[in-house]
Tab-separated table of C-alpha atoms in Angstrom:
chain	number	residue	atom	x	y	z
A	1135	MET	CA	-0.028	-0.012	0.000
A	1136	SER	CA	1.409	3.415	-0.881
A	1137	GLU	CA	1.624	6.242	1.650
A	1138	ASP	CA	-1.132	8.013	-0.214
A	1139	ARG	CA	-3.498	5.127	-0.077
A	1140	TYR	CA	-2.820	4.686	3.635
A	1141	THR	CA	-3.592	8.302	4.145
A	1142	LEU	CA	-6.847	7.958	2.312
A	1143	ASN	CA	-7.745	4.937	4.450
A	1144	LYS	CA	-7.106	6.738	7.640
A	1145	GLN	CA	-9.201	9.633	6.357
A	1146	LEU	CA	-12.180	7.400	5.709
A	1147	ALA	CA	-12.094	6.501	9.417
A	1148	GLN	CA	-12.087	10.237	10.164
A	1149	MET	CA	-15.352	10.545	8.259
A	1150	LEU	CA	-16.881	7.832	10.470
A	1151	LYS	CA	-16.152	9.653	13.731
A	1152	GLY	CA	-18.999	10.565	15.954
A	1153	GLY	CA	-20.875	7.682	14.480
A	1154	VAL	CA	-22.200	4.112	15.242
A	1155	ILE	CA	-21.026	1.109	13.260
A	1156	MET	CA	-23.552	-1.691	13.590
A	1157	ASP	CA	-23.257	-5.473	13.156
A	1158	VAL	CA	-25.782	-6.877	10.610
A	1159	THR	CA	-26.311	-10.373	9.343
A	1160	THR	CA	-28.802	-9.762	6.487
A	1161	PRO	CA	-29.630	-7.076	3.908
A	1162	GLU	CA	-32.858	-6.466	5.826
A	1163	GLN	CA	-30.867	-5.675	9.066
A	1164	ALA	CA	-28.441	-3.497	7.142
A	1165	ARG	CA	-31.353	-1.430	5.834
A	1166	ILE	CA	-32.731	-1.088	9.351
A	1167	ALA	CA	-29.254	-0.031	10.605
A	1168	GLN	CA	-28.881	2.559	7.873
A	1169	GLU	CA	-32.360	3.943	8.527
A	1170	ALA	CA	-31.500	4.204	12.224
A	1171	GLY	CA	-28.505	6.290	11.411
A	1172	ALA	CA	-25.538	3.835	11.337
A	1173	CYS	CA	-22.454	5.427	9.742
A	1174	ALA	CA	-21.346	2.035	8.543
A	1175	VAL	CA	-22.345	-1.629	8.925
A	1176	MET	CA	-20.279	-4.739	9.713
A	1177	ALA	CA	-21.474	-7.578	7.601
A	1178	LEU	CA	-21.179	-10.954	9.280
A	1179	GLU	CA	-22.874	-14.285	9.295
A	1180	ARG	CA	-23.510	-14.555	12.976
A	1181	ILE	CA	-23.317	-11.782	15.527
A	1182	PRO	CA	-20.774	-12.361	18.363
A	1183	ALA	CA	-23.345	-13.478	20.942
A	1184	ASP	CA	-24.452	-16.284	18.542
A	1185	ILE	CA	-20.823	-17.244	17.773
A	1186	ARG	CA	-20.210	-17.532	21.411
A	1187	ALA	CA	-23.345	-19.684	21.923
A	1188	ALA	CA	-22.647	-21.889	18.887
A	1189	GLY	CA	-18.971	-22.530	19.584
A	1190	GLY	CA	-16.795	-24.181	16.991
A	1191	VAL	CA	-14.671	-22.408	14.381
A	1192	SER	CA	-15.975	-19.092	13.084
A	1193	ARG	CA	-14.732	-17.739	9.739
A	1194	MET	CA	-15.133	-14.962	7.211
A	1195	SER	CA	-18.727	-14.646	5.951
A	1196	ASP	CA	-19.924	-15.829	2.624
A	1197	PRO	CA	-18.906	-13.217	0.066
A	1198	LYS	CA	-22.425	-13.554	-1.565
A	1199	MET	CA	-24.079	-12.525	1.644
A	1200	ILE	CA	-21.667	-9.594	2.035
A	1201	LYS	CA	-22.408	-8.513	-1.535
A	1202	GLY	CA	-26.154	-8.655	-0.704
A	1203	ILE	CA	-25.513	-6.189	2.077
A	1204	GLN	CA	-23.369	-3.934	-0.153
A	1205	GLU	CA	-26.262	-3.714	-2.563
A	1206	ALA	CA	-28.781	-2.965	0.156
A	1207	VAL	CA	-27.104	0.132	1.645
A	1208	SER	CA	-25.225	3.220	0.537
A	1209	ILE	CA	-23.085	3.696	3.632
A	1210	PRO	CA	-19.627	1.953	3.966
A	1211	VAL	CA	-19.690	-1.851	4.518
A	1212	MET	CA	-17.075	-3.576	6.623
A	1213	ALA	CA	-16.488	-7.288	7.054
A	1214	LYS	CA	-14.385	-9.491	9.355
A	1215	CYS	CA	-11.575	-11.790	8.600
A	1216	ARG	CA	-9.747	-14.060	10.924
A	1217	ILE	CA	-6.470	-12.870	12.594
A	1218	GLY	CA	-3.643	-13.803	10.364
A	1219	HIS	CA	-5.848	-15.085	7.552
A	1220	PHE	CA	-4.541	-12.991	4.715
A	1221	VAL	CA	-6.382	-14.927	2.059
A	1222	GLU	CA	-9.724	-14.125	3.611
A	1223	ALA	CA	-8.557	-10.552	3.501
A	1224	GLN	CA	-7.605	-10.876	-0.179
A	1225	ILE	CA	-11.135	-12.194	-0.888
A	1226	LEU	CA	-12.750	-9.305	0.910
A	1227	GLU	CA	-10.518	-6.868	-0.975
A	1228	ALA	CA	-11.661	-8.601	-4.292
A	1229	ILE	CA	-15.258	-7.780	-3.478
A	1230	GLU	CA	-14.227	-4.151	-2.744
A	1231	ILE	CA	-15.205	-4.085	0.895
A	1232	ASP	CA	-14.717	-0.605	2.428
A	1233	TYR	CA	-12.982	-1.718	5.602
A	1234	ILE	CA	-11.704	-5.129	6.796
A	1235	ASP	CA	-11.834	-5.928	10.513
A	1236	GLU	CA	-9.067	-8.316	11.375
A	1237	SER	CA	-11.010	-9.589	14.305
A	1238	GLU	CA	-10.586	-11.564	17.439
A	1239	VAL	CA	-14.309	-12.344	17.239
A	1240	LEU	CA	-13.568	-14.995	14.637
A	1241	SER	CA	-11.284	-17.915	15.431
A	1242	PRO	CA	-7.643	-16.914	14.861
A	1243	ALA	CA	-6.030	-18.550	11.752
A	1244	ASP	CA	-2.521	-17.714	12.923
A	1245	ASP	CA	-1.362	-17.781	16.560
A	1246	VAL	CA	1.809	-15.858	15.845
A	1247	TYR	CA	1.516	-13.490	12.934
A	1248	HIS	CA	-1.093	-10.795	12.139
A	1249	ILE	CA	-1.831	-9.901	8.524
A	1250	ASP	CA	0.753	-7.680	6.869
A	1251	LYS	CA	-1.877	-5.060	6.195
A	1252	LYS	CA	0.506	-2.887	4.186
A	1253	GLN	CA	0.219	-5.335	1.312
A	1254	PHE	CA	-3.514	-4.233	0.825
A	1255	GLN	CA	-5.270	-1.369	-0.895
A	1256	VAL	CA	-8.311	-1.558	1.314
A	1257	PRO	CA	-8.207	-0.280	4.930
A	1258	PHE	CA	-8.086	-2.415	8.085
A	1259	VAL	CA	-9.425	-1.787	11.527
A	1260	CYS	CA	-8.035	-3.912	14.397
A	1261	GLY	CA	-8.867	-4.464	18.114
A	1262	ALA	CA	-6.554	-3.477	20.881
A	1263	LYS	CA	-6.753	-3.665	24.670
A	1264	ASP	CA	-3.758	-1.443	25.398
A	1265	LEU	CA	-1.464	1.038	23.662
A	1266	GLY	CA	1.193	-1.504	22.788
A	1267	GLU	CA	-1.367	-3.692	20.876
A	1268	ALA	CA	-2.753	-0.547	19.108
A	1269	LEU	CA	0.652	0.687	17.961
A	1270	ARG	CA	1.692	-2.880	16.832
A	1271	ARG	CA	-1.394	-3.191	14.701
A	1272	ILE	CA	-0.792	0.359	13.272
A	1273	ASN	CA	2.765	-0.619	12.573
A	1274	GLU	CA	1.337	-3.568	10.516
A	1275	GLY	CA	-0.784	-1.159	8.502
A	1276	ALA	CA	-4.083	-0.764	10.428
A	1277	ALA	CA	-5.794	2.574	9.527
A	1278	MET	CA	-8.208	2.530	12.435
A	1279	ILE	CA	-8.232	1.009	15.893
A	1280	ARG	CA	-11.128	-0.090	18.188
A	1281	THR	CA	-11.038	-1.396	21.689
A	1282	LYS	CA	-11.456	-5.135	21.923
A	1283	GLY	CA	-13.908	-5.113	24.742
A	1284	GLU	CA	-15.498	-8.469	25.140
A	1285	PRO	CA	-17.694	-9.147	22.107
A	1286	GLY	CA	-21.136	-10.824	22.384
A	1287	THR	CA	-21.478	-10.300	26.115
A	1288	GLY	CA	-23.487	-7.063	26.482
A	1289	ASP	CA	-21.081	-6.287	29.297
A	1290	VAL	CA	-19.242	-3.033	28.820
A	1291	VAL	CA	-16.565	-3.595	31.549
A	1292	GLN	CA	-13.878	-4.714	29.269
A	1293	ALA	CA	-14.291	-1.951	26.650
A	1294	VAL	CA	-14.027	0.493	29.622
A	1295	ARG	CA	-10.959	-1.114	30.918
A	1296	HIS	CA	-9.275	-1.118	27.486
A	1297	MET	CA	-10.159	2.507	26.738
A	1298	ARG	CA	-8.965	3.688	30.138
A	1299	ARG	CA	-5.717	1.739	29.885
A	1300	MET	CA	-5.048	3.145	26.442
A	1301	ASN	CA	-5.789	6.659	27.661
A	1302	SER	CA	-3.617	6.350	30.689
A	1303	GLU	CA	-0.736	4.942	28.614
A	1304	ILE	CA	-1.020	7.806	26.100
A	1305	ALA	CA	-1.020	10.329	29.063
A	1306	LYS	CA	2.111	8.637	30.436
A	1307	ILE	CA	4.002	8.826	27.181
A	1308	SER	CA	2.875	12.415	26.677
A	1309	SER	CA	4.508	13.436	29.902
A	1310	MET	CA	7.780	11.567	29.452
A	1311	ARG	CA	11.098	13.127	28.821
A	1312	GLU	CA	12.203	12.675	25.184
A	1313	ASP	CA	15.132	10.480	26.128
A	1314	GLU	CA	12.779	8.047	27.818
A	1315	LEU	CA	10.862	7.292	24.630
A	1316	TYR	CA	13.399	4.802	23.328
A	1317	GLU	CA	13.079	2.554	26.289
A	1318	GLU	CA	9.280	2.936	26.118
A	1319	ALA	CA	9.328	1.834	22.475
A	1320	LYS	CA	11.278	-1.211	23.569
A	1321	GLN	CA	8.836	-2.072	26.351
A	1322	LEU	CA	5.903	-1.738	23.964
A	1323	ALA	CA	7.640	-3.595	21.206
A	1324	VAL	CA	6.806	-0.924	18.637
A	1325	PRO	CA	8.958	1.388	16.488
A	1326	TYR	CA	10.271	4.563	18.167
A	1327	GLU	CA	8.550	6.760	15.474
A	1328	LEU	CA	5.131	5.677	16.667
A	1329	VAL	CA	5.914	6.371	20.320
A	1330	ALA	CA	7.392	9.761	19.398
A	1331	TYR	CA	4.075	10.545	17.536
A	1332	VAL	CA	2.007	9.725	20.589
A	1333	HIS	CA	4.461	11.805	22.792
A	1334	GLU	CA	4.017	14.796	20.483
A	1335	LYS	CA	0.346	14.647	19.555
A	1336	LYS	CA	-1.003	13.159	22.742
A	1337	ARG	CA	-3.230	10.722	20.731
A	1338	LEU	CA	-3.030	7.643	18.513
A	1339	PRO	CA	-1.985	8.187	14.902
A	1340	VAL	CA	-5.400	6.797	13.680
A	1341	VAL	CA	-9.095	7.059	14.794
A	1342	ASN	CA	-9.998	5.007	17.900
A	1343	PHE	CA	-13.569	3.631	18.321
A	1344	ALA	CA	-15.025	1.690	21.289
A	1345	ALA	CA	-16.192	-1.826	20.718
A	1346	GLY	CA	-17.253	-4.973	22.603
A	1347	GLY	CA	-20.127	-5.025	25.002
A	1348	VAL	CA	-21.906	-1.797	24.205
A	1349	ALA	CA	-25.679	-2.457	24.664
A	1350	THR	CA	-27.435	0.853	25.681
A	1351	PRO	CA	-27.377	4.566	24.888
A	1352	ALA	CA	-25.710	5.024	28.277
A	1353	ASP	CA	-22.994	2.540	27.420
A	1354	ALA	CA	-22.336	4.381	24.146
A	1355	ALA	CA	-22.227	7.777	25.863
A	1356	LEU	CA	-19.932	6.330	28.672
A	1357	MET	CA	-17.378	5.237	26.047
A	1358	MET	CA	-17.608	8.650	24.270
A	1359	GLN	CA	-17.100	10.440	27.539
A	1360	LEU	CA	-14.016	8.255	28.104
A	1361	GLY	CA	-12.534	9.406	24.842
A	1362	ALA	CA	-13.806	7.061	22.106
A	1363	GLU	CA	-14.277	8.795	18.747
A	1364	GLY	CA	-17.181	6.580	17.841
A	1365	VAL	CA	-18.815	3.234	18.748
A	1366	PHE	CA	-19.194	-0.213	17.301
A	1367	VAL	CA	-22.403	-1.920	18.422
A	1368	GLY	CA	-22.465	-5.632	17.742
A	1369	SER	CA	-24.886	-8.007	19.409
A	1370	GLY	CA	-26.439	-5.139	21.455
A	1371	ILE	CA	-28.910	-4.091	18.762
A	1372	PHE	CA	-30.326	-7.089	16.998
A	1373	LYS	CA	-30.308	-9.180	20.221
A	1374	SER	CA	-32.569	-6.630	21.852
A	1375	GLY	CA	-36.388	-6.280	21.957
A	1376	ASN	CA	-36.696	-3.277	19.615
A	1377	PRO	CA	-33.691	-2.991	17.388
A	1378	GLN	CA	-34.861	0.041	15.349
A	1379	LYS	CA	-35.485	2.145	18.411
A	1380	ARG	CA	-32.448	1.089	20.290
A	1381	ALA	CA	-30.201	1.669	17.279
A	1382	ALA	CA	-31.589	5.175	16.725
A	1383	ALA	CA	-31.236	6.013	20.405
A	1384	ILE	CA	-27.614	4.869	20.433
A	1385	VAL	CA	-26.851	7.025	17.388
A	1386	GLN	CA	-28.321	10.151	19.145
A	1387	ALA	CA	-26.479	9.271	22.364
A	1388	VAL	CA	-23.164	9.278	20.557
A	1389	THR	CA	-23.852	12.743	19.111
A	1390	ASN	CA	-25.015	14.352	22.364
A	1391	TYR	CA	-23.066	12.205	24.783
A	1392	GLN	CA	-22.735	15.044	27.297
A	1393	ASP	CA	-26.416	16.036	27.439
A	1394	ASN	CA	-27.748	14.115	30.459
A	1395	LYS	CA	-31.419	15.191	29.925
A	1396	LEU	CA	-31.392	13.974	26.383
A	1397	LEU	CA	-29.667	10.725	27.406
A	1398	ALA	CA	-32.416	10.115	29.958
A	1399	GLU	CA	-35.084	10.527	27.232
A	1400	LEU	CA	-33.182	8.265	24.893
A	1401	SER	CA	-33.021	5.601	27.539
A	1402	GLU	CA	-36.743	5.377	28.001
A	1403	ASP	CA	-38.946	2.605	26.675
A	1404	LEU	CA	-36.277	0.806	24.687
A	1405	GLY	CA	-37.798	-2.630	25.358
A	1406	GLU	CA	-35.607	-5.468	26.564
A	1407	ALA	CA	-31.871	-4.969	26.424
A	1408	MET	CA	-29.779	-7.956	25.363
A	1409	VAL	CA	-29.587	-10.165	28.473
A	1410	GLY	CA	-25.876	-10.412	28.389
A	1411	ILE	CA	-23.438	-12.433	30.344
A	1412	ASN	CA	-20.918	-11.178	32.860
A	1413	GLU	CA	-17.180	-11.541	32.186
A	1414	GLN	CA	-16.878	-14.006	35.057
A	1415	GLU	CA	-19.397	-16.300	33.433
A	1416	ILE	CA	-17.688	-16.707	30.102
A	1417	GLU	CA	-15.279	-19.387	29.227
A	1418	LEU	CA	-13.854	-17.845	26.108
A	1419	LEU	CA	-12.074	-14.532	26.422
A	1420	MET	CA	-11.932	-13.269	22.707
A	1421	ALA	CA	-9.877	-10.233	23.837
A	1422	GLU	CA	-6.952	-12.559	24.650
A	1423	ARG	CA	-6.655	-13.495	20.877
A	1424	GLY	CA	-3.989	-11.784	18.896
A	1425	LEU	CA	-1.740	-9.657	21.083
B	1221	MET	CA	-8.054	36.399	8.500
B	1222	GLY	CA	-10.824	35.078	10.677
B	1223	LYS	CA	-10.332	37.498	13.499
B	1224	GLY	CA	-13.597	38.686	15.060
B	1225	LYS	CA	-15.721	36.208	13.206
B	1226	LYS	CA	-17.732	33.481	14.719
B	1227	ILE	CA	-18.149	30.352	12.634
B	1228	ALA	CA	-20.422	27.442	13.572
B	1229	VAL	CA	-19.566	23.837	12.571
B	1230	LEU	CA	-22.264	21.264	12.374
B	1231	ALA	CA	-21.035	18.567	14.821
B	1232	VAL	CA	-23.709	15.811	14.769
B	1233	GLN	CA	-21.403	13.289	13.038
B	1234	GLY	CA	-18.285	13.104	10.941
B	1235	ALA	CA	-15.022	15.028	10.591
B	1236	PHE	CA	-16.079	18.191	12.425
B	1237	ALA	CA	-13.128	18.405	14.738
B	1238	GLU	CA	-10.852	18.950	11.689
B	1239	GLN	CA	-13.058	21.882	10.463
B	1240	ILE	CA	-13.074	23.420	13.994
B	1241	GLU	CA	-9.256	23.127	14.220
B	1242	ARG	CA	-8.796	24.797	10.820
B	1243	ILE	CA	-11.150	27.573	11.592
B	1244	ARG	CA	-9.420	28.295	14.860
B	1245	THR	CA	-6.065	28.228	13.220
B	1246	LEU	CA	-7.346	31.021	10.925
B	1247	GLY	CA	-8.200	33.017	13.952
B	1248	ALA	CA	-11.943	32.836	13.991
B	1249	GLU	CA	-14.036	31.813	16.999
B	1250	CYS	CA	-15.778	28.505	16.552
B	1251	VAL	CA	-18.932	26.915	17.970
B	1252	ALA	CA	-20.198	23.352	17.533
B	1253	LEU	CA	-23.746	22.686	16.602
B	1254	ARG	CA	-24.933	19.477	18.244
B	1255	GLN	CA	-28.658	20.278	19.015
B	1256	LYS	CA	-31.387	22.731	18.444
B	1257	ALA	CA	-30.381	25.027	21.243
B	1258	ASP	CA	-26.978	25.607	19.680
B	1259	LEU	CA	-28.725	27.169	16.684
B	1260	MET	CA	-30.273	29.842	18.840
B	1261	GLN	CA	-27.101	31.977	19.002
B	1262	ASP	CA	-25.753	34.302	16.294
B	1263	PHE	CA	-22.835	33.428	14.107
B	1264	ASP	CA	-21.336	34.630	10.836
B	1265	GLY	CA	-21.062	31.459	8.825
B	1266	VAL	CA	-21.694	27.743	9.124
B	1267	ILE	CA	-19.639	24.756	7.954
B	1268	LEU	CA	-21.219	21.404	7.084
B	1269	PRO	CA	-18.394	18.795	7.405
B	1270	GLY	CA	-17.735	15.478	5.780
B	1271	GLY	CA	-19.195	12.282	7.268
B	1272	GLU	CA	-22.165	10.191	6.229
B	1273	SER	CA	-24.909	12.404	4.817
B	1274	THR	CA	-27.632	9.851	5.676
B	1275	VAL	CA	-26.573	10.068	9.382
B	1276	GLN	CA	-26.231	13.844	9.427
B	1277	GLY	CA	-29.472	14.399	7.629
B	1278	LYS	CA	-31.359	12.023	9.904
B	1279	LEU	CA	-29.895	13.663	12.994
B	1280	LEU	CA	-30.809	17.132	11.700
B	1281	VAL	CA	-34.425	15.986	11.402
B	1282	GLU	CA	-34.570	14.178	14.792
B	1283	LEU	CA	-32.875	16.956	16.596
B	1284	GLU	CA	-35.269	19.543	14.999
B	1285	MET	CA	-32.353	21.433	13.462
B	1286	LEU	CA	-33.032	20.994	9.736
B	1287	GLU	CA	-35.630	23.764	9.237
B	1288	LEU	CA	-33.841	26.318	11.417
B	1289	LEU	CA	-30.635	25.787	9.522
B	1290	ARG	CA	-32.422	25.904	6.146
B	1291	ASP	CA	-34.079	29.187	7.090
B	1292	LYS	CA	-30.646	30.750	8.101
B	1293	ILE	CA	-29.083	29.710	4.821
B	1294	ARG	CA	-32.083	31.012	2.758
B	1295	ASN	CA	-31.766	34.279	4.723
B	1296	GLY	CA	-28.220	34.629	3.540
B	1297	LEU	CA	-25.999	32.943	6.137
B	1298	PRO	CA	-22.780	31.895	4.465
B	1299	VAL	CA	-22.341	28.164	4.338
B	1300	LEU	CA	-19.501	25.827	3.329
B	1301	GLY	CA	-20.404	22.252	2.630
B	1302	THR	CA	-17.744	19.610	2.127
B	1303	CYS	CA	-18.542	16.163	0.774
B	1304	ALA	CA	-21.419	15.077	2.937
B	1305	GLY	CA	-22.059	18.732	3.555
B	1306	LEU	CA	-22.546	19.357	-0.203
B	1307	ILE	CA	-24.973	16.495	-0.303
B	1308	LEU	CA	-26.926	18.003	2.574
B	1309	LEU	CA	-27.105	21.357	0.588
B	1310	ALA	CA	-28.069	19.762	-2.784
B	1311	GLY	CA	-31.543	20.355	-4.168
B	1312	GLU	CA	-31.469	16.915	-5.690
B	1313	ILE	CA	-29.558	13.702	-5.125
B	1314	GLY	CA	-29.450	11.637	-8.374
B	1315	ASN	CA	-29.196	8.183	-6.752
B	1316	ASP	CA	-31.083	8.884	-3.474
B	1317	GLN	CA	-34.680	9.806	-2.661
B	1318	HIS	CA	-33.652	12.175	0.138
B	1319	VAL	CA	-33.422	15.964	-0.061
B	1320	TRP	CA	-32.074	17.419	3.179
B	1321	LEU	CA	-31.552	21.263	3.212
B	1322	GLY	CA	-32.098	21.498	-0.486
B	1323	THR	CA	-30.940	25.088	-0.707
B	1324	LEU	CA	-28.300	24.641	-3.458
B	1325	PRO	CA	-29.767	24.195	-6.943
B	1326	VAL	CA	-27.601	21.319	-8.108
B	1327	ARG	CA	-27.997	17.579	-8.654
B	1328	VAL	CA	-25.220	15.492	-6.881
B	1329	ARG	CA	-24.409	11.841	-7.190
B	1330	ARG	CA	-23.532	10.112	-3.964
B	1331	ASN	CA	-20.507	7.717	-3.808
B	1332	ALA	CA	-19.957	8.806	-7.445
B	1333	TYR	CA	-16.461	7.212	-7.479
B	1334	GLY	CA	-17.492	3.989	-5.983
B	1335	ARG	CA	-16.349	2.427	-2.775
B	1336	GLN	CA	-13.192	3.168	-0.734
B	1337	LEU	CA	-10.986	1.744	-3.373
B	1338	GLY	CA	-12.174	4.602	-5.568
B	1339	SER	CA	-11.022	7.314	-3.099
B	1340	PHE	CA	-8.233	9.481	-4.458
B	1341	HIS	CA	-6.117	12.666	-4.029
B	1342	VAL	CA	-5.257	15.079	-6.853
B	1343	GLU	CA	-4.230	18.708	-7.314
B	1344	GLU	CA	-6.392	20.726	-9.642
B	1345	ALA	CA	-7.259	24.212	-10.555
B	1346	PHE	CA	-9.826	26.059	-8.338
B	1347	GLN	CA	-11.318	29.300	-9.809
B	1348	GLY	CA	-9.940	32.364	-8.192
B	1349	ILE	CA	-7.384	30.474	-6.050
B	1350	GLY	CA	-5.140	28.382	-8.298
B	1351	THR	CA	-4.039	24.845	-7.996
B	1352	VAL	CA	-5.260	23.251	-4.737
B	1353	PRO	CA	-4.895	19.844	-3.169
B	1354	MET	CA	-8.204	17.815	-3.336
B	1355	THR	CA	-8.943	14.698	-1.275
B	1356	PHE	CA	-11.907	12.608	-2.301
B	1357	ILE	CA	-13.229	10.013	0.175
B	1358	ARG	CA	-16.144	7.923	-1.134
B	1359	ALA	CA	-17.038	11.279	-2.622
B	1360	PRO	CA	-19.893	12.647	-4.613
B	1361	TYR	CA	-19.697	14.887	-7.671
B	1362	VAL	CA	-22.133	17.374	-9.123
B	1363	GLU	CA	-24.065	16.072	-12.193
B	1364	GLU	CA	-25.902	19.170	-13.042
B	1365	VAL	CA	-26.159	22.790	-11.987
B	1366	SER	CA	-28.852	25.381	-12.626
B	1367	GLN	CA	-27.580	28.225	-14.764
B	1368	ASP	CA	-26.849	30.788	-11.977
B	1369	VAL	CA	-24.548	28.350	-10.087
B	1370	GLU	CA	-20.840	29.105	-10.579
B	1371	VAL	CA	-18.675	26.079	-11.223
B	1372	LEU	CA	-15.363	26.538	-9.388
B	1373	ALA	CA	-13.588	23.338	-10.056
B	1374	ARG	CA	-13.685	20.185	-12.266
B	1375	VAL	CA	-11.722	16.965	-12.012
B	1376	ALA	CA	-11.807	14.821	-15.147
B	1377	ASP	CA	-14.757	16.867	-16.474
B	1378	LYS	CA	-16.878	16.300	-13.364
B	1379	ILE	CA	-17.910	19.322	-11.268
B	1380	VAL	CA	-16.441	19.108	-7.882
B	1381	ALA	CA	-16.831	22.659	-6.487
B	1382	VAL	CA	-19.657	25.180	-6.829
B	1383	ARG	CA	-20.697	28.554	-5.516
B	1384	TYR	CA	-24.316	29.938	-5.526
B	1385	GLY	CA	-24.476	33.276	-3.667
B	1386	ASN	CA	-23.781	32.669	0.011
B	1387	GLN	CA	-23.301	28.841	-0.505
B	1388	LEU	CA	-20.053	27.184	-1.287
B	1389	GLY	CA	-19.812	23.416	-1.784
B	1390	THR	CA	-16.956	21.035	-2.497
B	1391	ALA	CA	-17.102	17.328	-3.207
B	1392	PHE	CA	-13.681	16.919	-1.663
B	1393	HIS	CA	-12.257	17.707	1.794
B	1394	PRO	CA	-10.199	20.913	2.107
B	1395	GLU	CA	-10.098	20.269	5.828
B	1396	LEU	CA	-7.951	17.159	5.324
B	1397	ASP	CA	-5.114	18.945	3.392
B	1398	THR	CA	-2.832	21.603	4.775
B	1399	ASP	CA	-3.835	24.321	2.245
B	1400	ASN	CA	-6.005	26.999	3.901
B	1401	ARG	CA	-7.125	28.930	0.815
B	1402	ILE	CA	-10.596	27.466	0.430
B	1403	HIS	CA	-11.368	28.109	4.066
B	1404	GLU	CA	-9.907	31.628	3.689
B	1405	MET	CA	-12.215	32.198	0.634
B	1406	PHE	CA	-15.156	31.071	2.819
B	1407	LEU	CA	-14.202	33.376	5.738
B	1408	THR	CA	-14.107	36.257	3.220
B	1409	MET	CA	-17.667	35.380	2.333
B	1410	CYS	CA	-18.588	35.575	6.003
B	1411	GLY	CA	-18.323	39.428	6.102
């Protein structure tokens, strides 16, 4: 990927800021998501909660199903490939996907190497639970970062933990002496240049969204107040009682995340939220995949 | 340049932070428009940033901001719309049923260059300014203009920038490049 292409890919993520990216499994859901105000959709065969319930190996979705979703909506369409599975990524690039999520939600295909994302023209978003992971993914060519959270649980605790950890690490690097940055780069196992960027700009070099466990307008506003630039909502919408209303409420909550009165109104009468499972109750920690 | 001017930036979704930063760099005061109450103050111009036009349009309706903003523009408030902002201004969208503000008599085509693989960067002539960098991200272009709309720039024969009185629209994102001249031109329009 040329420098220019990488810049354009980071810039697409800038256009998604302040928005909500929703998991959808059918063209019909994609249309509902777009109508509700999603700024992009993530096309996948099963939402994380169902992947978790079904067990077994989960893979990239059928390209035909993804194409159906591309035809159904005019907003950007993203899709997931397995960590390290560069051929799934090649296939997604061949159908002109707008963003590839190299995702821990699917079963990892490689337990050592991530995809060399610089070999692709299309952009990648990757999950991270701390600054080191984020900068390693960016070094491999990711044009956007999201917290890993814990997908398919409806429990926001891990997304909060990951966002806070990233922010406190950024704050720490920002306040370091310049001669300390070399050792910090070594500790994080990332190139010095990326650490120097964080030191100077006090932020990641790419857009950073929250993901994993967001289920309510309050969850979304919480992540925005903690510094997320936008929100992914996976199982939280189509596992709830009234997906349309909940989706629209989450979109508004992300725009006006500091207006408590509006957040109160948005939280009313949303029907049943996804039941969710607590992090202590789950056996499979997806966030531990791909470090 | 912008000293003493107060510019509002629509901040319901998209790359509004980039516009705010640019306007502040040029010395103007900047306010974000996130809800109806924000529209009740006075300002000298408004910027509609890039992002997803379907999301921004829908939020303008739900937050009861659309008509207020439309009235202000119709009454002469200077407006700069970039990418999604141009789509919000357009009187007609060739490949979409929606009309949002509809104050600019042009027909635009959404995602006119295809998906993200079609996004590109060029340097082309902009009337009255010279050659400027232009970044197109899943961008629209203008298919047709009514006769009193001034065409300011074309890329490969397609219209990518227009002016109609107090309204300035670009299919590309001047806020993503370091060149200030289009924002300066807009600030000049803001009195």
